[in-house]
GROMACS .gro file of C-alpha atoms in nm:
model
  338
    1UNK     CA    1  -0.001   0.009   0.012
    2UNK     CA    2   0.132   0.344  -0.112
    3UNK     CA    3   0.209   0.583   0.193
    4UNK     CA    4   0.027   0.868   0.058
    5UNK     CA    5  -0.281   0.777   0.243
    6UNK     CA    6  -0.261   0.733   0.628
    7UNK     CA    7  -0.411   0.438   0.801
    8UNK     CA    8  -0.663   0.679   0.956
    9UNK     CA    9  -0.763   0.818   0.649
   10UNK     CA   10  -0.789   0.491   0.482
   11UNK     CA   11  -1.028   0.336   0.735
   12UNK     CA   12  -1.238   0.661   0.694
   13UNK     CA   13  -1.283   0.624   0.345
   14UNK     CA   14  -1.344   0.255   0.344
   15UNK     CA   15  -1.592   0.301   0.618
   16UNK     CA   16  -1.786   0.584   0.439
   17UNK     CA   17  -1.778   0.387   0.101
   18UNK     CA   18  -1.926   0.078   0.264
   19UNK     CA   19  -2.114   0.224   0.555
   20UNK     CA   20  -1.960  -0.035   0.751
   21UNK     CA   21  -1.724  -0.048   1.055
   22UNK     CA   22  -1.363  -0.143   1.003
   23UNK     CA   23  -1.264  -0.365   1.284
   24UNK     CA   24  -0.883  -0.495   1.149
   25UNK     CA   25  -0.671  -0.442   0.852
   26UNK     CA   26  -0.394  -0.692   0.761
   27UNK     CA   27  -0.143  -0.722   0.484
   28UNK     CA   28  -0.170  -1.073   0.332
   29UNK     CA   29   0.142  -1.002   0.097
   30UNK     CA   30   0.334  -0.834   0.367
   31UNK     CA   31   0.448  -0.486   0.415
   32UNK     CA   32   0.515  -0.295   0.111
   33UNK     CA   33   0.261  -0.474  -0.087
   34UNK     CA   34  -0.012  -0.277  -0.259
   35UNK     CA   35  -0.302  -0.477  -0.132
   36UNK     CA   36  -0.462  -0.515   0.216
   37UNK     CA   37  -0.731  -0.729   0.387
   38UNK     CA   38  -1.024  -0.521   0.539
   39UNK     CA   39  -1.223  -0.692   0.806
   40UNK     CA   40  -1.590  -0.586   0.900
   41UNK     CA   41  -1.609  -0.829   1.161
   42UNK     CA   42  -1.617  -1.160   1.018
   43UNK     CA   43  -1.649  -1.050   0.646
   44UNK     CA   44  -1.337  -0.950   0.451
   45UNK     CA   45  -1.270  -0.740   0.139
   46UNK     CA   46  -0.950  -0.643  -0.046
   47UNK     CA   47  -0.837  -0.286  -0.094
   48UNK     CA   48  -0.570  -0.199  -0.334
   49UNK     CA   49  -0.373   0.117  -0.399
   50UNK     CA   50  -0.096   0.068  -0.643
   51UNK     CA   51   0.176   0.354  -0.700
   52UNK     CA   52   0.095   0.313  -1.072
   53UNK     CA   53  -0.263   0.406  -1.079
   54UNK     CA   54  -0.281   0.299  -1.439
   55UNK     CA   55  -0.250  -0.055  -1.316
   56UNK     CA   56  -0.547  -0.030  -1.064
   57UNK     CA   57  -0.758   0.137  -1.372
   58UNK     CA   58  -0.657  -0.169  -1.577
   59UNK     CA   59  -0.737  -0.416  -1.290
   60UNK     CA   60  -1.079  -0.233  -1.224
   61UNK     CA   61  -1.161  -0.262  -1.616
   62UNK     CA   62  -1.086  -0.630  -1.621
   63UNK     CA   63  -1.276  -0.725  -1.309
   64UNK     CA   64  -1.582  -0.510  -1.400
   65UNK     CA   65  -1.606  -0.709  -1.713
   66UNK     CA   66  -1.497  -1.052  -1.612
   67UNK     CA   67  -1.684  -1.118  -1.289
   68UNK     CA   68  -2.025  -1.128  -1.385
   69UNK     CA   69  -1.940  -1.389  -1.655
   70UNK     CA   70  -1.692  -1.582  -1.462
   71UNK     CA   71  -1.675  -1.707  -1.120
   72UNK     CA   72  -1.289  -1.772  -1.125
   73UNK     CA   73  -1.174  -1.397  -1.058
   74UNK     CA   74  -1.272  -1.157  -0.772
   75UNK     CA   75  -1.586  -0.935  -0.788
   76UNK     CA   76  -1.546  -0.574  -0.840
   77UNK     CA   77  -1.665  -0.379  -0.544
   78UNK     CA   78  -1.591  -0.015  -0.682
   79UNK     CA   79  -1.331   0.258  -0.650
   80UNK     CA   80  -1.273   0.548  -0.414
   81UNK     CA   81  -1.006   0.779  -0.597
   82UNK     CA   82  -0.683   0.570  -0.577
   83UNK     CA   83  -0.841   0.284  -0.387
   84UNK     CA   84  -0.966  -0.025  -0.569
   85UNK     CA   85  -1.215  -0.256  -0.368
   86UNK     CA   86  -1.255  -0.604  -0.481
   87UNK     CA   87  -1.398  -0.928  -0.319
   88UNK     CA   88  -1.154  -1.143  -0.094
   89UNK     CA   89  -1.095  -1.460  -0.268
   90UNK     CA   90  -0.964  -1.638   0.042
   91UNK     CA   91  -0.643  -1.708   0.253
   92UNK     CA   92  -0.555  -2.050   0.097
   93UNK     CA   93  -0.298  -1.957  -0.149
   94UNK     CA   94  -0.239  -2.209  -0.409
   95UNK     CA   95   0.151  -2.160  -0.362
   96UNK     CA   96   0.103  -2.288  -0.015
   97UNK     CA   97  -0.179  -2.543  -0.026
   98UNK     CA   98  -0.028  -2.739  -0.289
   99UNK     CA   99   0.311  -2.777  -0.130
  100UNK     CA  100   0.240  -3.071   0.094
  101UNK     CA  101  -0.078  -3.199  -0.046
  102UNK     CA  102  -0.040  -3.587  -0.184
  103UNK     CA  103   0.020  -3.643  -0.564
  104UNK     CA  104  -0.352  -3.694  -0.619
  105UNK     CA  105  -0.448  -3.355  -0.477
  106UNK     CA  106  -0.170  -3.173  -0.626
  107UNK     CA  107  -0.306  -3.297  -0.956
  108UNK     CA  108  -0.653  -3.189  -0.846
  109UNK     CA  109  -0.542  -2.849  -0.763
  110UNK     CA  110  -0.345  -2.822  -1.085
  111UNK     CA  111  -0.624  -2.910  -1.304
  112UNK     CA  112  -0.855  -2.662  -1.120
  113UNK     CA  113  -0.581  -2.386  -1.178
  114UNK     CA  114  -0.570  -2.447  -1.536
  115UNK     CA  115  -0.966  -2.487  -1.582
  116UNK     CA  116  -0.970  -2.140  -1.415
  117UNK     CA  117  -0.732  -1.983  -1.666
  118UNK     CA  118  -0.917  -2.136  -1.947
  119UNK     CA  119  -1.267  -2.004  -1.806
  120UNK     CA  120  -1.154  -1.636  -1.727
  121UNK     CA  121  -0.985  -1.622  -2.103
  122UNK     CA  122  -1.321  -1.774  -2.248
  123UNK     CA  123  -1.511  -1.509  -2.061
  124UNK     CA  124  -1.294  -1.222  -2.168
  125UNK     CA  125  -1.375  -1.336  -2.531
  126UNK     CA  126  -1.736  -1.224  -2.472
  127UNK     CA  127  -1.663  -0.879  -2.363
  128UNK     CA  128  -1.503  -0.601  -2.540
  129UNK     CA  129  -1.157  -0.648  -2.340
  130UNK     CA  130  -1.009  -0.785  -2.660
  131UNK     CA  131  -1.077  -0.427  -2.820
  132UNK     CA  132  -0.983  -0.216  -2.515
  133UNK     CA  133  -0.640  -0.388  -2.399
  134UNK     CA  134  -0.314  -0.343  -2.555
  135UNK     CA  135  -0.119  -0.635  -2.702
  136UNK     CA  136   0.183  -0.733  -2.523
  137UNK     CA  137   0.524  -0.796  -2.642
  138UNK     CA  138   0.521  -0.576  -2.963
  139UNK     CA  139   0.817  -0.375  -2.859
  140UNK     CA  140   1.141  -0.522  -3.023
  141UNK     CA  141   1.307  -0.451  -2.678
  142UNK     CA  142   1.076  -0.683  -2.529
  143UNK     CA  143   1.144  -0.959  -2.794
  144UNK     CA  144   1.520  -0.895  -2.763
  145UNK     CA  145   1.507  -0.925  -2.358
  146UNK     CA  146   1.329  -1.275  -2.404
  147UNK     CA  147   1.540  -1.422  -2.690
  148UNK     CA  148   1.860  -1.297  -2.547
  149UNK     CA  149   1.792  -1.446  -2.208
  150UNK     CA  150   1.978  -1.783  -2.272
  151UNK     CA  151   2.290  -1.580  -2.378
  152UNK     CA  152   2.270  -1.381  -2.073
  153UNK     CA  153   2.238  -1.679  -1.864
  154UNK     CA  154   2.539  -1.869  -2.014
  155UNK     CA  155   2.744  -1.544  -1.935
  156UNK     CA  156   2.662  -1.616  -1.569
  157UNK     CA  157   2.793  -1.976  -1.573
  158UNK     CA  158   2.997  -1.905  -1.783
  159UNK     CA  159   2.968  -2.111  -2.088
  160UNK     CA  160   2.920  -2.040  -2.474
  161UNK     CA  161   2.584  -1.893  -2.565
  162UNK     CA  162   2.352  -2.159  -2.708
  163UNK     CA  163   2.347  -2.161  -3.104
  164UNK     CA  164   1.980  -2.048  -3.132
  165UNK     CA  165   1.800  -1.968  -3.467
  166UNK     CA  166   1.704  -1.609  -3.321
  167UNK     CA  167   1.492  -1.511  -3.611
  168UNK     CA  168   1.304  -1.830  -3.631
  169UNK     CA  169   1.223  -1.785  -3.244
  170UNK     CA  170   1.121  -1.434  -3.301
  171UNK     CA  171   0.875  -1.545  -3.573
  172UNK     CA  172   0.742  -1.805  -3.340
  173UNK     CA  173   0.678  -1.589  -3.050
  174UNK     CA  174   0.516  -1.318  -3.267
  175UNK     CA  175   0.218  -1.561  -3.325
  176UNK     CA  176  -0.082  -1.348  -3.402
  177UNK     CA  177  -0.322  -1.555  -3.200
  178UNK     CA  178  -0.499  -1.299  -2.997
  179UNK     CA  179  -0.640  -1.393  -2.639
  180UNK     CA  180  -0.691  -1.221  -2.317
  181UNK     CA  181  -0.393  -1.305  -2.064
  182UNK     CA  182  -0.381  -1.202  -1.698
  183UNK     CA  183   0.012  -1.241  -1.710
  184UNK     CA  184   0.204  -1.324  -1.390
  185UNK     CA  185   0.009  -1.659  -1.333
  186UNK     CA  186   0.219  -1.770  -1.057
  187UNK     CA  187   0.065  -2.000  -0.798
  188UNK     CA  188   0.083  -1.724  -0.538
  189UNK     CA  189  -0.174  -1.534  -0.719
  190UNK     CA  190  -0.436  -1.790  -0.705
  191UNK     CA  191  -0.641  -1.898  -0.388
  192UNK     CA  192  -0.901  -2.130  -0.269
  193UNK     CA  193  -1.210  -1.988  -0.107
  194UNK     CA  194  -1.450  -2.105   0.166
  195UNK     CA  195  -1.665  -2.226  -0.097
  196UNK     CA  196  -1.400  -2.465  -0.254
  197UNK     CA  197  -1.350  -2.253  -0.590
  198UNK     CA  198  -1.025  -2.175  -0.744
  199UNK     CA  199  -0.986  -1.791  -0.831
  200UNK     CA  200  -0.703  -1.588  -0.976
  201UNK     CA  201  -0.613  -1.252  -0.870
  202UNK     CA  202  -0.390  -0.962  -0.951
  203UNK     CA  203  -0.501  -0.851  -1.290
  204UNK     CA  204  -0.309  -0.553  -1.305
  205UNK     CA  205  -0.101  -0.664  -1.596
  206UNK     CA  206  -0.371  -0.790  -1.797
  207UNK     CA  207  -0.318  -0.773  -2.171
  208UNK     CA  208  -0.360  -0.955  -2.517
  209UNK     CA  209  -0.132  -1.218  -2.645
  210UNK     CA  210  -0.132  -1.576  -2.769
  211UNK     CA  211  -0.295  -1.690  -2.460
  212UNK     CA  212  -0.071  -1.979  -2.357
  213UNK     CA  213   0.153  -1.732  -2.159
  214UNK     CA  214  -0.066  -1.757  -1.850
  215UNK     CA  215  -0.007  -2.142  -1.843
  216UNK     CA  216   0.373  -2.089  -1.902
  217UNK     CA  217   0.382  -1.869  -1.610
  218UNK     CA  218   0.227  -2.144  -1.387
  219UNK     CA  219   0.439  -2.439  -1.529
  220UNK     CA  220   0.752  -2.236  -1.506
  221UNK     CA  221   0.697  -2.130  -1.147
  222UNK     CA  222   0.980  -2.232  -0.951
  223UNK     CA  223   0.782  -2.300  -0.664
  224UNK     CA  224   0.516  -2.532  -0.854
  225UNK     CA  225   0.570  -2.905  -0.755
  226UNK     CA  226   0.376  -3.061  -1.042
  227UNK     CA  227   0.602  -3.190  -1.317
  228UNK     CA  228   0.604  -3.029  -1.661
  229UNK     CA  229   0.464  -3.366  -1.840
  230UNK     CA  230   0.173  -3.364  -1.582
  231UNK     CA  231   0.100  -3.013  -1.662
  232UNK     CA  232   0.114  -3.034  -2.032
  233UNK     CA  233  -0.132  -3.319  -2.035
  234UNK     CA  234  -0.388  -3.129  -1.825
  235UNK     CA  235  -0.344  -2.826  -2.046
  236UNK     CA  236  -0.375  -3.013  -2.365
  237UNK     CA  237  -0.684  -3.200  -2.227
  238UNK     CA  238  -0.853  -2.854  -2.131
  239UNK     CA  239  -0.748  -2.665  -2.449
  240UNK     CA  240  -0.888  -2.958  -2.664
  241UNK     CA  241  -1.223  -2.949  -2.426
  242UNK     CA  242  -1.269  -2.559  -2.449
  243UNK     CA  243  -1.124  -2.451  -2.776
  244UNK     CA  244  -1.177  -2.779  -2.974
  245UNK     CA  245  -0.884  -2.709  -3.240
  246UNK     CA  246  -0.525  -2.603  -3.300
  247UNK     CA  247  -0.429  -2.826  -3.007
  248UNK     CA  248  -0.083  -2.925  -3.135
  249UNK     CA  249   0.015  -2.583  -3.236
  250UNK     CA  250  -0.098  -2.438  -2.914
  251UNK     CA  251   0.120  -2.697  -2.726
  252UNK     CA  252   0.391  -2.615  -2.940
  253UNK     CA  253   0.374  -2.233  -2.870
  254UNK     CA  254   0.363  -2.297  -2.491
  255UNK     CA  255   0.671  -2.527  -2.488
  256UNK     CA  256   0.859  -2.257  -2.681
  257UNK     CA  257   0.730  -1.963  -2.443
  258UNK     CA  258   0.781  -2.182  -2.125
  259UNK     CA  259   1.138  -2.253  -2.210
  260UNK     CA  260   1.235  -1.888  -2.229
  261UNK     CA  261   1.013  -1.776  -1.933
  262UNK     CA  262   1.207  -2.040  -1.746
  263UNK     CA  263   1.531  -1.862  -1.851
  264UNK     CA  264   1.380  -1.537  -1.708
  265UNK     CA  265   1.300  -1.695  -1.395
  266UNK     CA  266   1.653  -1.847  -1.328
  267UNK     CA  267   1.799  -1.509  -1.410
  268UNK     CA  268   1.561  -1.333  -1.161
  269UNK     CA  269   1.657  -1.594  -0.904
  270UNK     CA  270   2.028  -1.544  -0.966
  271UNK     CA  271   1.989  -1.144  -0.936
  272UNK     CA  272   1.781  -1.192  -0.611
  273UNK     CA  273   2.062  -1.439  -0.448
  274UNK     CA  274   2.312  -1.159  -0.538
  275UNK     CA  275   2.102  -0.919  -0.378
  276UNK     CA  276   1.972  -1.104  -0.074
  277UNK     CA  277   2.129  -1.423  -0.051
  278UNK     CA  278   1.934  -1.757  -0.031
  279UNK     CA  279   1.599  -1.773   0.141
  280UNK     CA  280   1.419  -2.032   0.338
  281UNK     CA  281   1.131  -2.190   0.197
  282UNK     CA  282   0.921  -2.066   0.461
  283UNK     CA  283   0.990  -1.693   0.370
  284UNK     CA  284   0.960  -1.752   0.007
  285UNK     CA  285   0.586  -1.902   0.071
  286UNK     CA  286   0.521  -1.672   0.341
  287UNK     CA  287   0.589  -1.364   0.139
  288UNK     CA  288   0.491  -1.471  -0.207
  289UNK     CA  289   0.853  -1.423  -0.298
  290UNK     CA  290   1.081  -1.514  -0.571
  291UNK     CA  291   1.192  -1.876  -0.503
  292UNK     CA  292   1.558  -1.797  -0.397
  293UNK     CA  293   1.629  -2.153  -0.279
  294UNK     CA  294   1.890  -2.392  -0.458
  295UNK     CA  295   1.621  -2.687  -0.469
  296UNK     CA  296   1.376  -2.450  -0.649
  297UNK     CA  297   1.639  -2.359  -0.890
  298UNK     CA  298   1.720  -2.714  -0.961
  299UNK     CA  299   1.344  -2.779  -1.036
  300UNK     CA  300   1.320  -2.482  -1.252
  301UNK     CA  301   1.593  -2.606  -1.457
  302UNK     CA  302   1.437  -2.944  -1.500
  303UNK     CA  303   1.132  -2.788  -1.628
  304UNK     CA  304   1.311  -2.574  -1.868
  305UNK     CA  305   1.493  -2.880  -1.992
  306UNK     CA  306   1.177  -3.081  -2.039
  307UNK     CA  307   1.030  -2.793  -2.242
  308UNK     CA  308   1.326  -2.737  -2.455
  309UNK     CA  309   1.325  -3.091  -2.553
  310UNK     CA  310   0.992  -3.032  -2.714
  311UNK     CA  311   1.106  -2.860  -3.015
  312UNK     CA  312   1.432  -2.847  -3.232
  313UNK     CA  313   1.431  -2.505  -3.214
  314UNK     CA  314   1.493  -2.500  -2.846
  315UNK     CA  315   1.714  -2.794  -2.783
  316UNK     CA  316   2.041  -2.600  -2.802
  317UNK     CA  317   1.926  -2.462  -2.459
  318UNK     CA  318   1.933  -2.829  -2.306
  319UNK     CA  319   2.281  -2.807  -2.182
  320UNK     CA  320   2.226  -2.449  -2.048
  321UNK     CA  321   1.961  -2.593  -1.831
  322UNK     CA  322   2.167  -2.891  -1.722
  323UNK     CA  323   2.487  -2.669  -1.649
  324UNK     CA  324   2.273  -2.434  -1.436
  325UNK     CA  325   2.088  -2.711  -1.269
  326UNK     CA  326   2.459  -2.872  -1.172
  327UNK     CA  327   2.536  -2.514  -1.035
  328UNK     CA  328   2.224  -2.504  -0.817
  329UNK     CA  329   2.319  -2.861  -0.685
  330UNK     CA  330   2.672  -2.787  -0.602
  331UNK     CA  331   2.525  -2.495  -0.372
  332UNK     CA  332   2.330  -2.761  -0.163
  333UNK     CA  333   2.628  -3.007  -0.160
  334UNK     CA  334   2.976  -2.851  -0.228
  335UNK     CA  335   3.234  -3.084  -0.366
  336UNK     CA  336   3.446  -3.249  -0.121
  337UNK     CA  337   3.787  -3.126  -0.054
  338UNK     CA  338   4.080  -3.318  -0.203
   0.00000   0.00000   0.00000
């Protein structure tokens, strides 16, 4: 929450807007995050005040249109100046609830998360969001950052940069298919409510692109414990069920984007390690933080490697993921002294 509104003013504005007494306010994502949980006795809502108000406006637009058509997103409750009010989707974040669940429950939660993504994307197609939202990734700088990720990661090892056909990758990533995307579909941005329904939240970056990017964020979330081959089977089945055609092309694009997204997440982990050092898993989950642990880095490398093997275009990245995985492993168990 930004500092331009005092707690006293915040409480006053909330009480005036809802005509209810605020009994408590907590910070579910930790101090410094944009959203707070507001209690009216036993009832709760979420209030958000982002430093970039265009993000608040974007989220308000999306929720106002999606919520009446899809019960997999928060309900839009209104705005008061810089404050965005939305329903509370629950305290059981997917990132936490899936960690210690048995394999069958993990797969069920993964299926529910995938189904919810396809559901809100389908709902968006019945609104004018496809006419009002911008297309993500059209700038050459965006494409250069994505395609240049493997070279930057190789330099951190160090090892020679993979021999990629950059032009071919760029053409594939520029796929003209246009769907609504939430972006940032990490497991920490979904929760199960008291009614047992999975809902995604934090739609401030919503835009347009191929559509598979949202699934790639989940598959290449370093804290995500469900293997990529299981995820791809779930996604393939749901895409075929809901869209009915183009499944092979969809899965090919998903594998390509997930491969490059995994590289970006590994680079983020390395940058965070340099800045803050390794973190215990409890803090990663408690703060919904970057997965700055060696074991999560290793898992992400395995995911990237599996996805890279999906297509001859990305197979040159396999040695990169293997080398980076070995480096993470060495952090856990340093080689014995001679």
